PDB file of C-alpha atoms in Angstrom:
ATOM      1  CA  UNK A   1     -21.298  16.457 -18.246  1.00 66.00           C
ATOM      2  CA  UNK A   2     -19.049  13.468 -19.013  1.00 80.00           C
ATOM      3  CA  UNK A   3     -15.310  14.112 -19.003  1.00 85.00           C
ATOM      4  CA  UNK A   4     -12.529  12.296 -20.800  1.00 90.00           C
ATOM      5  CA  UNK A   5     -10.166  10.373 -18.501  1.00 91.00           C
ATOM      6  CA  UNK A   6      -6.511  11.276 -18.732  1.00 92.00           C
ATOM      7  CA  UNK A   7      -4.604   8.308 -20.186  1.00 94.00           C
ATOM      8  CA  UNK A   8      -0.857   8.316 -19.658  1.00 96.00           C
ATOM      9  CA  UNK A   9       1.319   5.790 -21.492  1.00 96.00           C
ATOM     10  CA  UNK A  10       4.425   5.217 -19.369  1.00 95.00           C
ATOM     11  CA  UNK A  11       7.145   3.997 -21.716  1.00 95.00           C
ATOM     12  CA  UNK A  12      10.150   1.932 -20.758  1.00 92.00           C
ATOM     13  CA  UNK A  13      10.538  -1.554 -19.348  1.00 94.00           C
ATOM     14  CA  UNK A  14      13.909  -2.564 -17.886  1.00 94.00           C
ATOM     15  CA  UNK A  15      15.431  -5.991 -18.139  1.00 94.00           C
ATOM     16  CA  UNK A  16      14.571  -6.977 -14.508  1.00 93.00           C
ATOM     17  CA  UNK A  17      10.845  -6.469 -15.210  1.00 94.00           C
ATOM     18  CA  UNK A  18      11.163  -8.389 -18.479  1.00 95.00           C
ATOM     19  CA  UNK A  19      12.981 -11.222 -16.729  1.00 94.00           C
ATOM     20  CA  UNK A  20      10.346 -11.339 -13.976  1.00 92.00           C
ATOM     21  CA  UNK A  21       7.607 -11.584 -16.611  1.00 94.00           C
ATOM     22  CA  UNK A  22       9.404 -14.480 -18.332  1.00 95.00           C
ATOM     23  CA  UNK A  23       9.858 -16.386 -15.085  1.00 94.00           C
ATOM     24  CA  UNK A  24       6.227 -15.778 -14.207  1.00 94.00           C
ATOM     25  CA  UNK A  25       5.104 -17.080 -17.598  1.00 95.00           C
ATOM     26  CA  UNK A  26       7.184 -20.250 -17.212  1.00 95.00           C
ATOM     27  CA  UNK A  27       6.432 -20.942 -13.539  1.00 94.00           C
ATOM     28  CA  UNK A  28       3.514 -19.020 -12.038  1.00 93.00           C
ATOM     29  CA  UNK A  29       1.030 -18.984 -14.914  1.00 95.00           C
ATOM     30  CA  UNK A  30       1.123 -22.799 -15.406  1.00 94.00           C
ATOM     31  CA  UNK A  31       0.747 -23.220 -11.647  1.00 91.00           C
ATOM     32  CA  UNK A  32      -2.242 -20.881 -11.493  1.00 91.00           C
ATOM     33  CA  UNK A  33      -3.781 -22.594 -14.520  1.00 92.00           C
ATOM     34  CA  UNK A  34      -3.548 -26.067 -12.943  1.00 92.00           C
ATOM     35  CA  UNK A  35      -4.100 -25.366  -9.262  1.00 88.00           C
ATOM     36  CA  UNK A  36      -7.500 -26.765  -8.211  1.00 87.00           C
ATOM     37  CA  UNK A  37      -9.903 -24.041  -7.103  1.00 89.00           C
ATOM     38  CA  UNK A  38     -11.813 -26.068  -4.521  1.00 86.00           C
ATOM     39  CA  UNK A  39     -12.980 -25.409  -0.944  1.00 83.00           C
ATOM     40  CA  UNK A  40     -10.239 -27.766   0.252  1.00 82.00           C
ATOM     41  CA  UNK A  41      -7.347 -26.049  -1.542  1.00 87.00           C
ATOM     42  CA  UNK A  42      -8.648 -22.582  -0.676  1.00 89.00           C
ATOM     43  CA  UNK A  43      -8.346 -23.476   3.004  1.00 84.00           C
ATOM     44  CA  UNK A  44      -4.572 -23.223   2.533  1.00 86.00           C
ATOM     45  CA  UNK A  45      -4.591 -19.888   0.683  1.00 89.00           C
ATOM     46  CA  UNK A  46      -4.040 -17.821   3.874  1.00 83.00           C
ATOM     47  CA  UNK A  47      -0.710 -19.625   4.356  1.00 85.00           C
ATOM     48  CA  UNK A  48       0.681 -17.377   1.644  1.00 89.00           C
ATOM     49  CA  UNK A  49       0.550 -14.456   4.058  1.00 91.00           C
ATOM     50  CA  UNK A  50       2.331 -16.455   6.758  1.00 88.00           C
ATOM     51  CA  UNK A  51       5.142 -17.274   4.330  1.00 85.00           C
ATOM     52  CA  UNK A  52       5.501 -13.595   3.529  1.00 87.00           C
ATOM     53  CA  UNK A  53       6.834 -12.967   7.033  1.00 82.00           C
ATOM     54  CA  UNK A  54      10.263 -13.267   5.395  1.00 81.00           C
ATOM     55  CA  UNK A  55       9.557 -10.094   3.382  1.00 84.00           C
ATOM     56  CA  UNK A  56      11.122  -7.621   5.792  1.00 88.00           C
ATOM     57  CA  UNK A  57       9.949  -4.007   5.329  1.00 91.00           C
ATOM     58  CA  UNK A  58      12.521  -1.311   4.491  1.00 92.00           C
ATOM     59  CA  UNK A  59      14.738   0.019   7.251  1.00 93.00           C
ATOM     60  CA  UNK A  60      13.043   2.658   9.357  1.00 94.00           C
ATOM     61  CA  UNK A  61       9.521   1.274   8.836  1.00 96.00           C
ATOM     62  CA  UNK A  62       7.216   1.385  11.844  1.00 96.00           C
ATOM     63  CA  UNK A  63       4.348  -1.101  12.183  1.00 96.00           C
ATOM     64  CA  UNK A  64       1.617  -0.802  14.820  1.00 96.00           C
ATOM     65  CA  UNK A  65      -1.210  -3.278  15.292  1.00 97.00           C
ATOM     66  CA  UNK A  66      -4.737  -1.870  15.342  1.00 96.00           C
ATOM     67  CA  UNK A  67      -7.514  -3.062  17.655  1.00 93.00           C
ATOM     68  CA  UNK A  68     -11.209  -2.317  17.587  1.00 92.00           C
ATOM     69  CA  UNK A  69     -12.073  -3.596  14.103  1.00 96.00           C
ATOM     70  CA  UNK A  70     -13.812  -6.823  13.152  1.00 95.00           C
ATOM     71  CA  UNK A  71     -10.686  -7.907  11.257  1.00 97.00           C
ATOM     72  CA  UNK A  72      -6.924  -7.573  11.578  1.00 97.00           C
ATOM     73  CA  UNK A  73      -5.317  -4.264  10.633  1.00 98.00           C
ATOM     74  CA  UNK A  74      -2.103  -2.342  11.181  1.00 98.00           C
ATOM     75  CA  UNK A  75      -0.565   1.068  10.716  1.00 97.00           C
ATOM     76  CA  UNK A  76       2.444   1.083   8.408  1.00 97.00           C
ATOM     77  CA  UNK A  77       4.690   4.153   8.488  1.00 97.00           C
ATOM     78  CA  UNK A  78       7.590   4.520   6.121  1.00 96.00           C
ATOM     79  CA  UNK A  79      10.888   5.976   7.245  1.00 95.00           C
ATOM     80  CA  UNK A  80      10.473   9.526   8.495  1.00 94.00           C
ATOM     81  CA  UNK A  81       6.662   9.531   8.365  1.00 95.00           C
ATOM     82  CA  UNK A  82       5.148  10.961  11.585  1.00 90.00           C
ATOM     83  CA  UNK A  83       2.414   9.091  13.420  1.00 82.00           C
ATOM     84  CA  UNK A  84       0.168  12.125  13.903  1.00 80.00           C
ATOM     85  CA  UNK A  85       0.120  13.665  10.437  1.00 83.00           C
ATOM     86  CA  UNK A  86      -3.691  13.877  10.386  1.00 93.00           C
ATOM     87  CA  UNK A  87      -3.729  12.312   6.925  1.00 97.00           C
ATOM     88  CA  UNK A  88      -3.848   8.641   5.969  1.00 97.00           C
ATOM     89  CA  UNK A  89      -4.011   6.105   3.180  1.00 98.00           C
ATOM     90  CA  UNK A  90      -6.583   3.359   3.811  1.00 98.00           C
ATOM     91  CA  UNK A  91      -5.373   0.279   1.900  1.00 98.00           C
ATOM     92  CA  UNK A  92      -6.935  -3.072   0.961  1.00 98.00           C
ATOM     93  CA  UNK A  93      -4.622  -5.858  -0.225  1.00 98.00           C
ATOM     94  CA  UNK A  94      -5.160  -8.012  -3.298  1.00 97.00           C
ATOM     95  CA  UNK A  95      -5.071 -11.798  -3.577  1.00 96.00           C
ATOM     96  CA  UNK A  96      -8.137 -12.878  -5.524  1.00 96.00           C
ATOM     97  CA  UNK A  97     -10.376 -12.360  -2.443  1.00 96.00           C
ATOM     98  CA  UNK A  98      -8.923 -15.564  -0.940  1.00 95.00           C
ATOM     99  CA  UNK A  99      -5.227 -14.964  -0.210  1.00 94.00           C
ATOM    100  CA  UNK A 100      -2.526 -12.491   0.915  1.00 95.00           C
ATOM    101  CA  UNK A 101      -2.775 -10.127   3.858  1.00 96.00           C
ATOM    102  CA  UNK A 102      -0.802  -7.756   6.046  1.00 97.00           C
ATOM    103  CA  UNK A 103       2.588  -9.419   5.579  1.00 96.00           C
ATOM    104  CA  UNK A 104       2.511  -9.805   1.790  1.00 96.00           C
ATOM    105  CA  UNK A 105       1.907  -6.083   1.294  1.00 97.00           C
ATOM    106  CA  UNK A 106       3.792  -4.534   4.209  1.00 97.00           C
ATOM    107  CA  UNK A 107       6.966  -3.823   2.217  1.00 96.00           C
ATOM    108  CA  UNK A 108       5.128  -2.122  -0.648  1.00 97.00           C
ATOM    109  CA  UNK A 109       2.932  -0.134   1.731  1.00 98.00           C
ATOM    110  CA  UNK A 110       5.962   1.125   3.621  1.00 98.00           C
ATOM    111  CA  UNK A 111       7.223   2.550   0.339  1.00 97.00           C
ATOM    112  CA  UNK A 112       3.824   4.063  -0.452  1.00 98.00           C
ATOM    113  CA  UNK A 113       3.715   5.596   3.023  1.00 98.00           C
ATOM    114  CA  UNK A 114       7.118   7.184   2.562  1.00 97.00           C
ATOM    115  CA  UNK A 115       6.236   8.459  -0.919  1.00 97.00           C
ATOM    116  CA  UNK A 116       2.952   9.945   0.327  1.00 97.00           C
ATOM    117  CA  UNK A 117       4.371  11.272   3.590  1.00 97.00           C
ATOM    118  CA  UNK A 118       1.495   9.771   5.540  1.00 97.00           C
ATOM    119  CA  UNK A 119       0.791   6.517   7.392  1.00 97.00           C
ATOM    120  CA  UNK A 120      -1.058   3.649   5.720  1.00 98.00           C
ATOM    121  CA  UNK A 121      -3.833   1.750   7.492  1.00 98.00           C
ATOM    122  CA  UNK A 122      -3.550  -1.762   6.040  1.00 98.00           C
ATOM    123  CA  UNK A 123      -6.732  -3.807   6.448  1.00 98.00           C
ATOM    124  CA  UNK A 124      -6.838  -7.611   6.397  1.00 98.00           C
ATOM    125  CA  UNK A 125     -10.542  -7.892   5.595  1.00 98.00           C
ATOM    126  CA  UNK A 126     -12.151 -11.282   6.076  1.00 97.00           C
ATOM    127  CA  UNK A 127     -12.035 -13.325   2.889  1.00 96.00           C
ATOM    128  CA  UNK A 128     -13.907 -15.881   0.829  1.00 93.00           C
ATOM    129  CA  UNK A 129     -14.976 -18.640   0.990  1.00 90.00           C
ATOM    130  CA  UNK A 130     -15.173 -18.328   4.783  1.00 91.00           C
ATOM    131  CA  UNK A 131     -17.415 -15.258   4.583  1.00 95.00           C
ATOM    132  CA  UNK A 132     -19.546 -13.747   1.792  1.00 96.00           C
ATOM    133  CA  UNK A 133     -18.236 -10.818  -0.238  1.00 97.00           C
ATOM    134  CA  UNK A 134     -20.680  -8.562   1.638  1.00 97.00           C
ATOM    135  CA  UNK A 135     -18.648  -9.164   4.800  1.00 98.00           C
ATOM    136  CA  UNK A 136     -15.404  -8.215   3.065  1.00 98.00           C
ATOM    137  CA  UNK A 137     -16.957  -4.970   1.857  1.00 98.00           C
ATOM    138  CA  UNK A 138     -18.409  -4.276   5.307  1.00 98.00           C
ATOM    139  CA  UNK A 139     -14.966  -4.748   6.911  1.00 98.00           C
ATOM    140  CA  UNK A 140     -13.539  -2.131   4.548  1.00 98.00           C
ATOM    141  CA  UNK A 141     -16.369   0.331   5.183  1.00 98.00           C
ATOM    142  CA  UNK A 142     -15.942  -0.204   8.929  1.00 98.00           C
ATOM    143  CA  UNK A 143     -12.234   0.627   8.634  1.00 98.00           C
ATOM    144  CA  UNK A 144     -13.129   3.883   6.887  1.00 98.00           C
ATOM    145  CA  UNK A 145     -15.718   4.681   9.557  1.00 98.00           C
ATOM    146  CA  UNK A 146     -13.126   3.855  12.243  1.00 98.00           C
ATOM    147  CA  UNK A 147     -10.760   6.466  10.776  1.00 97.00           C
ATOM    148  CA  UNK A 148     -13.528   9.059  10.785  1.00 98.00           C
ATOM    149  CA  UNK A 149     -14.385   8.196  14.389  1.00 97.00           C
ATOM    150  CA  UNK A 150     -10.714   8.630  15.297  1.00 95.00           C
ATOM    151  CA  UNK A 151     -10.888  12.227  14.109  1.00 96.00           C
ATOM    152  CA  UNK A 152      -9.579  11.955  10.564  1.00 96.00           C
ATOM    153  CA  UNK A 153     -11.323  14.248   8.121  1.00 97.00           C
ATOM    154  CA  UNK A 154     -12.663  12.508   5.004  1.00 98.00           C
ATOM    155  CA  UNK A 155     -10.763  15.048   2.891  1.00 97.00           C
ATOM    156  CA  UNK A 156      -7.533  13.737   4.441  1.00 97.00           C
ATOM    157  CA  UNK A 157      -8.128  10.048   3.634  1.00 98.00           C
ATOM    158  CA  UNK A 158      -7.067   8.412   0.368  1.00 98.00           C
ATOM    159  CA  UNK A 159      -8.459   4.915  -0.258  1.00 98.00           C
ATOM    160  CA  UNK A 160      -6.280   2.436  -2.135  1.00 98.00           C
ATOM    161  CA  UNK A 161      -5.977  -1.189  -3.108  1.00 98.00           C
ATOM    162  CA  UNK A 162      -4.606  -3.611  -5.667  1.00 98.00           C
ATOM    163  CA  UNK A 163      -6.362  -6.295  -7.727  1.00 98.00           C
ATOM    164  CA  UNK A 164      -9.176  -7.622  -5.493  1.00 98.00           C
ATOM    165  CA  UNK A 165      -8.264  -4.831  -3.096  1.00 98.00           C
ATOM    166  CA  UNK A 166      -8.697  -2.409  -5.998  1.00 98.00           C
ATOM    167  CA  UNK A 167     -12.252  -3.701  -6.301  1.00 98.00           C
ATOM    168  CA  UNK A 168     -12.749  -2.938  -2.604  1.00 98.00           C
ATOM    169  CA  UNK A 169     -11.148   0.501  -2.998  1.00 98.00           C
ATOM    170  CA  UNK A 170     -14.124   1.374  -5.190  1.00 98.00           C
ATOM    171  CA  UNK A 171     -16.847  -0.600  -3.407  1.00 98.00           C
ATOM    172  CA  UNK A 172     -16.037   0.643   0.120  1.00 98.00           C
ATOM    173  CA  UNK A 173     -16.503   4.344  -0.788  1.00 98.00           C
ATOM    174  CA  UNK A 174     -19.675   3.503  -2.722  1.00 98.00           C
ATOM    175  CA  UNK A 175     -21.157   1.724   0.296  1.00 98.00           C
ATOM    176  CA  UNK A 176     -19.880   4.457   2.618  1.00 98.00           C
ATOM    177  CA  UNK A 177     -21.659   7.101   0.545  1.00 98.00           C
ATOM    178  CA  UNK A 178     -24.835   4.991   0.600  1.00 97.00           C
ATOM    179  CA  UNK A 179     -24.583   4.933   4.396  1.00 97.00           C
ATOM    180  CA  UNK A 180     -24.325   8.726   4.545  1.00 98.00           C
ATOM    181  CA  UNK A 181     -20.591   8.957   5.206  1.00 98.00           C
ATOM    182  CA  UNK A 182     -18.559  11.685   3.478  1.00 98.00           C
ATOM    183  CA  UNK A 183     -16.518  10.787   0.426  1.00 98.00           C
ATOM    184  CA  UNK A 184     -12.753  10.337   0.802  1.00 98.00           C
ATOM    185  CA  UNK A 185     -10.210  12.642  -0.801  1.00 98.00           C
ATOM    186  CA  UNK A 186      -9.190  10.228  -3.531  1.00 98.00           C
ATOM    187  CA  UNK A 187      -8.921   6.642  -4.733  1.00 98.00           C
ATOM    188  CA  UNK A 188      -5.797   4.820  -5.911  1.00 98.00           C
ATOM    189  CA  UNK A 189      -6.364   1.496  -7.687  1.00 98.00           C
ATOM    190  CA  UNK A 190      -3.514  -0.769  -8.791  1.00 98.00           C
ATOM    191  CA  UNK A 191      -4.544  -3.297 -11.463  1.00 98.00           C
ATOM    192  CA  UNK A 192      -8.109  -3.238 -10.096  1.00 98.00           C
ATOM    193  CA  UNK A 193     -10.624  -6.031 -10.690  1.00 98.00           C
ATOM    194  CA  UNK A 194     -13.832  -4.147 -11.489  1.00 98.00           C
ATOM    195  CA  UNK A 195     -15.965  -6.267 -13.847  1.00 98.00           C
ATOM    196  CA  UNK A 196     -17.485  -9.643 -12.880  1.00 98.00           C
ATOM    197  CA  UNK A 197     -17.898 -10.604 -16.549  1.00 97.00           C
ATOM    198  CA  UNK A 198     -14.761 -12.642 -17.238  1.00 97.00           C
ATOM    199  CA  UNK A 199     -15.665 -13.183 -20.907  1.00 96.00           C
ATOM    200  CA  UNK A 200     -14.680  -9.557 -21.536  1.00 95.00           C
ATOM    201  CA  UNK A 201     -11.192 -10.306 -20.233  1.00 97.00           C
ATOM    202  CA  UNK A 202     -10.925 -13.590 -22.130  1.00 97.00           C
ATOM    203  CA  UNK A 203     -11.677 -11.680 -25.336  1.00 96.00           C
ATOM    204  CA  UNK A 204      -9.074  -8.993 -24.598  1.00 96.00           C
ATOM    205  CA  UNK A 205      -5.804  -9.109 -26.557  1.00 96.00           C
ATOM    206  CA  UNK A 206      -3.859  -9.333 -23.294  1.00 97.00           C
ATOM    207  CA  UNK A 207      -5.393 -12.722 -22.466  1.00 97.00           C
ATOM    208  CA  UNK A 208      -2.594 -14.247 -24.549  1.00 95.00           C
ATOM    209  CA  UNK A 209       0.082 -11.915 -23.175  1.00 95.00           C
ATOM    210  CA  UNK A 210      -0.491 -11.913 -19.429  1.00 97.00           C
ATOM    211  CA  UNK A 211       2.430 -13.795 -17.825  1.00 96.00           C
ATOM    212  CA  UNK A 212       0.591 -14.469 -14.579  1.00 96.00           C
ATOM    213  CA  UNK A 213      -3.203 -14.664 -14.893  1.00 96.00           C
ATOM    214  CA  UNK A 214      -4.882 -17.231 -17.188  1.00 96.00           C
ATOM    215  CA  UNK A 215      -8.112 -15.338 -17.867  1.00 96.00           C
ATOM    216  CA  UNK A 216     -10.465 -18.378 -17.941  1.00 96.00           C
ATOM    217  CA  UNK A 217      -9.447 -19.316 -14.373  1.00 95.00           C
ATOM    218  CA  UNK A 218     -10.972 -16.057 -13.168  1.00 96.00           C
ATOM    219  CA  UNK A 219     -14.383 -17.642 -13.665  1.00 96.00           C
ATOM    220  CA  UNK A 220     -13.523 -19.941 -10.734  1.00 95.00           C
ATOM    221  CA  UNK A 221     -12.872 -16.894  -8.572  1.00 95.00           C
ATOM    222  CA  UNK A 222     -16.165 -15.261  -9.558  1.00 96.00           C
ATOM    223  CA  UNK A 223     -18.201 -18.441  -9.030  1.00 94.00           C
ATOM    224  CA  UNK A 224     -16.635 -18.956  -5.597  1.00 94.00           C
ATOM    225  CA  UNK A 225     -16.621 -15.380  -4.332  1.00 95.00           C
ATOM    226  CA  UNK A 226     -19.766 -14.095  -6.068  1.00 96.00           C
ATOM    227  CA  UNK A 227     -22.095 -17.122  -6.162  1.00 94.00           C
ATOM    228  CA  UNK A 228     -25.395 -16.557  -7.986  1.00 89.00           C
ATOM    229  CA  UNK A 229     -24.478 -12.907  -8.585  1.00 93.00           C
ATOM    230  CA  UNK A 230     -25.889 -10.844 -11.404  1.00 95.00           C
ATOM    231  CA  UNK A 231     -22.780  -9.596 -13.156  1.00 94.00           C
ATOM    232  CA  UNK A 232     -24.370  -6.190 -13.732  1.00 96.00           C
ATOM    233  CA  UNK A 233     -25.489  -5.731 -10.107  1.00 97.00           C
ATOM    234  CA  UNK A 234     -24.327  -2.172  -9.257  1.00 97.00           C
ATOM    235  CA  UNK A 235     -23.702  -3.161  -5.635  1.00 97.00           C
ATOM    236  CA  UNK A 236     -21.384  -5.974  -6.696  1.00 97.00           C
ATOM    237  CA  UNK A 237     -19.781  -4.694  -9.900  1.00 97.00           C
ATOM    238  CA  UNK A 238     -18.086  -1.275  -9.768  1.00 98.00           C
ATOM    239  CA  UNK A 239     -18.267  -0.673 -13.523  1.00 98.00           C
ATOM    240  CA  UNK A 240     -22.074  -0.838 -13.298  1.00 98.00           C
ATOM    241  CA  UNK A 241     -22.413   1.335 -10.187  1.00 98.00           C
ATOM    242  CA  UNK A 242     -23.503   4.963  -9.929  1.00 97.00           C
ATOM    243  CA  UNK A 243     -20.014   6.445  -9.698  1.00 98.00           C
ATOM    244  CA  UNK A 244     -20.980  10.111  -9.638  1.00 96.00           C
ATOM    245  CA  UNK A 245     -20.159  10.659  -5.971  1.00 96.00           C
ATOM    246  CA  UNK A 246     -16.627   9.245  -6.091  1.00 98.00           C
ATOM    247  CA  UNK A 247     -13.538  11.436  -5.666  1.00 98.00           C
ATOM    248  CA  UNK A 248     -10.631  11.919  -8.109  1.00 98.00           C
ATOM    249  CA  UNK A 249      -9.042   8.595  -8.977  1.00 98.00           C
ATOM    250  CA  UNK A 250      -5.669   7.274 -10.102  1.00 98.00           C
ATOM    251  CA  UNK A 251      -5.592   3.864 -11.804  1.00 98.00           C
ATOM    252  CA  UNK A 252      -2.344   2.086 -12.664  1.00 98.00           C
ATOM    253  CA  UNK A 253      -2.116  -1.033 -14.830  1.00 98.00           C
ATOM    254  CA  UNK A 254       0.527  -2.961 -16.733  1.00 98.00           C
ATOM    255  CA  UNK A 255       0.329  -2.923 -20.512  1.00 98.00           C
ATOM    256  CA  UNK A 256       0.485  -6.741 -20.820  1.00 98.00           C
ATOM    257  CA  UNK A 257      -1.894  -7.773 -18.025  1.00 98.00           C
ATOM    258  CA  UNK A 258      -5.400  -9.022 -18.723  1.00 98.00           C
ATOM    259  CA  UNK A 259      -6.847  -6.839 -15.933  1.00 98.00           C
ATOM    260  CA  UNK A 260      -5.983  -3.889 -18.161  1.00 98.00           C
ATOM    261  CA  UNK A 261      -9.445  -4.482 -19.637  1.00 98.00           C
ATOM    262  CA  UNK A 262     -11.026  -3.681 -16.261  1.00 98.00           C
ATOM    263  CA  UNK A 263      -8.792  -0.661 -15.691  1.00 98.00           C
ATOM    264  CA  UNK A 264      -9.695   0.842 -19.056  1.00 97.00           C
ATOM    265  CA  UNK A 265     -13.419   0.189 -18.636  1.00 97.00           C
ATOM    266  CA  UNK A 266     -13.436   1.633 -15.105  1.00 98.00           C
ATOM    267  CA  UNK A 267     -11.660   4.787 -16.285  1.00 98.00           C
ATOM    268  CA  UNK A 268     -14.217   5.151 -19.066  1.00 97.00           C
ATOM    269  CA  UNK A 269     -17.134   4.733 -16.635  1.00 98.00           C
ATOM    270  CA  UNK A 270     -15.631   7.210 -14.170  1.00 98.00           C
ATOM    271  CA  UNK A 271     -15.278   9.770 -16.936  1.00 97.00           C
ATOM    272  CA  UNK A 272     -18.889   9.180 -17.971  1.00 97.00           C
ATOM    273  CA  UNK A 273     -19.879   9.903 -14.357  1.00 97.00           C
ATOM    274  CA  UNK A 274     -17.893  13.190 -14.409  1.00 97.00           C
ATOM    275  CA  UNK A 275     -15.287  11.853 -11.974  1.00 97.00           C
ATOM    276  CA  UNK A 276     -11.717  13.042 -12.678  1.00 97.00           C
ATOM    277  CA  UNK A 277      -9.603   9.983 -13.453  1.00 98.00           C
ATOM    278  CA  UNK A 278      -6.034   9.398 -14.553  1.00 98.00           C
ATOM    279  CA  UNK A 279      -5.256   5.999 -16.066  1.00 98.00           C
ATOM    280  CA  UNK A 280      -1.577   5.105 -16.282  1.00 98.00           C
ATOM    281  CA  UNK A 281      -0.576   2.220 -18.548  1.00 98.00           C
ATOM    282  CA  UNK A 282       2.978   1.060 -17.791  1.00 98.00           C
ATOM    283  CA  UNK A 283       4.773  -0.550 -20.708  1.00 97.00           C
ATOM    284  CA  UNK A 284       5.681  -4.226 -20.376  1.00 97.00           C
ATOM    285  CA  UNK A 285       4.532  -4.479 -16.757  1.00 97.00           C
ATOM    286  CA  UNK A 286       2.591  -7.363 -15.267  1.00 96.00           C
ATOM    287  CA  UNK A 287      -0.158  -7.558 -12.648  1.00 97.00           C
ATOM    288  CA  UNK A 288       0.510  -5.344  -9.584  1.00 97.00           C
ATOM    289  CA  UNK A 289       4.106  -4.745 -10.683  1.00 97.00           C
ATOM    290  CA  UNK A 290       4.495  -2.197  -7.887  1.00 97.00           C
ATOM    291  CA  UNK A 291       4.911  -5.030  -5.380  1.00 95.00           C
ATOM    292  CA  UNK A 292       8.096  -6.047  -7.230  1.00 91.00           C
ATOM    293  CA  UNK A 293       9.712  -2.634  -6.745  1.00 92.00           C
ATOM    294  CA  UNK A 294      12.806  -4.322  -5.298  1.00 89.00           C
ATOM    295  CA  UNK A 295      13.731  -5.521  -8.791  1.00 87.00           C
ATOM    296  CA  UNK A 296      11.811  -3.073 -10.970  1.00 88.00           C
ATOM    297  CA  UNK A 297      12.690   0.598 -11.254  1.00 93.00           C
ATOM    298  CA  UNK A 298       9.272   1.094 -12.875  1.00 97.00           C
ATOM    299  CA  UNK A 299       7.661  -0.194  -9.683  1.00 96.00           C
ATOM    300  CA  UNK A 300       9.512   2.450  -7.684  1.00 97.00           C
ATOM    301  CA  UNK A 301       8.507   5.144 -10.185  1.00 97.00           C
ATOM    302  CA  UNK A 302       4.869   4.060  -9.985  1.00 98.00           C
ATOM    303  CA  UNK A 303       4.955   4.216  -6.182  1.00 98.00           C
ATOM    304  CA  UNK A 304       6.303   7.767  -6.379  1.00 98.00           C
ATOM    305  CA  UNK A 305       3.328   8.618  -8.612  1.00 98.00           C
ATOM    306  CA  UNK A 306       0.966   7.108  -6.042  1.00 98.00           C
ATOM    307  CA  UNK A 307       2.571   9.170  -3.298  1.00 98.00           C
ATOM    308  CA  UNK A 308       2.320  12.367  -5.342  1.00 98.00           C
ATOM    309  CA  UNK A 309      -1.358  11.699  -6.092  1.00 98.00           C
ATOM    310  CA  UNK A 310      -2.115  11.022  -2.409  1.00 98.00           C
ATOM    311  CA  UNK A 311      -0.392  14.261  -1.388  1.00 97.00           C
ATOM    312  CA  UNK A 312      -2.377  16.268  -3.936  1.00 97.00           C
ATOM    313  CA  UNK A 313      -5.700  14.641  -3.064  1.00 97.00           C
ATOM    314  CA  UNK A 314      -5.269  14.967   0.709  1.00 94.00           C
ATOM    315  CA  UNK A 315      -4.079  18.568   0.336  1.00 85.00           C
ATOM    316  CA  UNK A 316      -6.947  19.720  -1.878  1.00 73.00           C
ATOM    317  CA  UNK A 317      -9.223  20.662   1.031  1.00 56.00           C
ATOM    318  CA  UNK A 318      -6.513  22.817   2.621  1.00 57.00           C
ATOM    319  CA  UNK A 319      -5.971  24.607  -0.676  1.00 53.00           C
ATOM    320  CA  UNK A 320      -9.698  25.239  -1.025  1.00 52.00           C
ATOM    321  CA  UNK A 321      -9.895  26.643   2.499  1.00 50.00           C
ATOM    322  CA  UNK A 322      -6.878  28.874   1.880  1.00 48.00           C
ATOM    323  CA  UNK A 323      -8.495  30.215  -1.284  1.00 46.00           C
TER     324      UNK A 323
END
């Protein structure tokens, strides 16, 4: 029987978040709107992750490189988080399927690790246009399988991601279930991209409000990363997939971002599939505001919510066994 998703309106937007949104509207949005989306320019997109080497993680963070996967990956442990907790967050970074990586997200993931009390396996899946989207999904499924092979119980793994990584946080468990693997304990999606139909986002009221993403430019991303795709293909578009086997899910989105359309639709589809889902809409916040937690108290609060959800999800199996 379908269930109604829990929608939580998180009020309050401090002046640092408002200032960041204004700067983004004046600087980043015009840049994104004008930047050519061509095979030549996309060759330089990975440089963004190299530049992020200056983003030093919080004091006490421990980072360990991982070998044995078809792509780069690393363990990120926040201050005080033990290496052998037996529980883990498996995380896929955002970046429009073409940019970002381990360095851009290391600082935020260290905070998530500390909030959750468990290490985060950060996966730098191979990206477009060098490989097809199927390869990116396969890298994420392989990382999940690697955790299982290392002795982690599926009930102790929470899958997460932001933006394009939020897309993969849904697609990897769906493909894992298709392959006969057990479902993870939970899913955390930050501003997830879930619908290949960009016209829906262009028509959303937030298309005029989003200080970072010009909605029409997302068609370039879809045409590059999903060439010749049917936008309703359930194995390419999460909102059209059979979601019934997915675990409890937390979705966070900013109230002024255009991807809010995807977050709301995904929560609705999860509820229709009888999957418990909490959708948090954070007032005045932009796309993946959690990564700006250094200047936004709301980003820190959202990360605490992510940590609390991960603790509950990964502890549910122990509570069931105790009962």
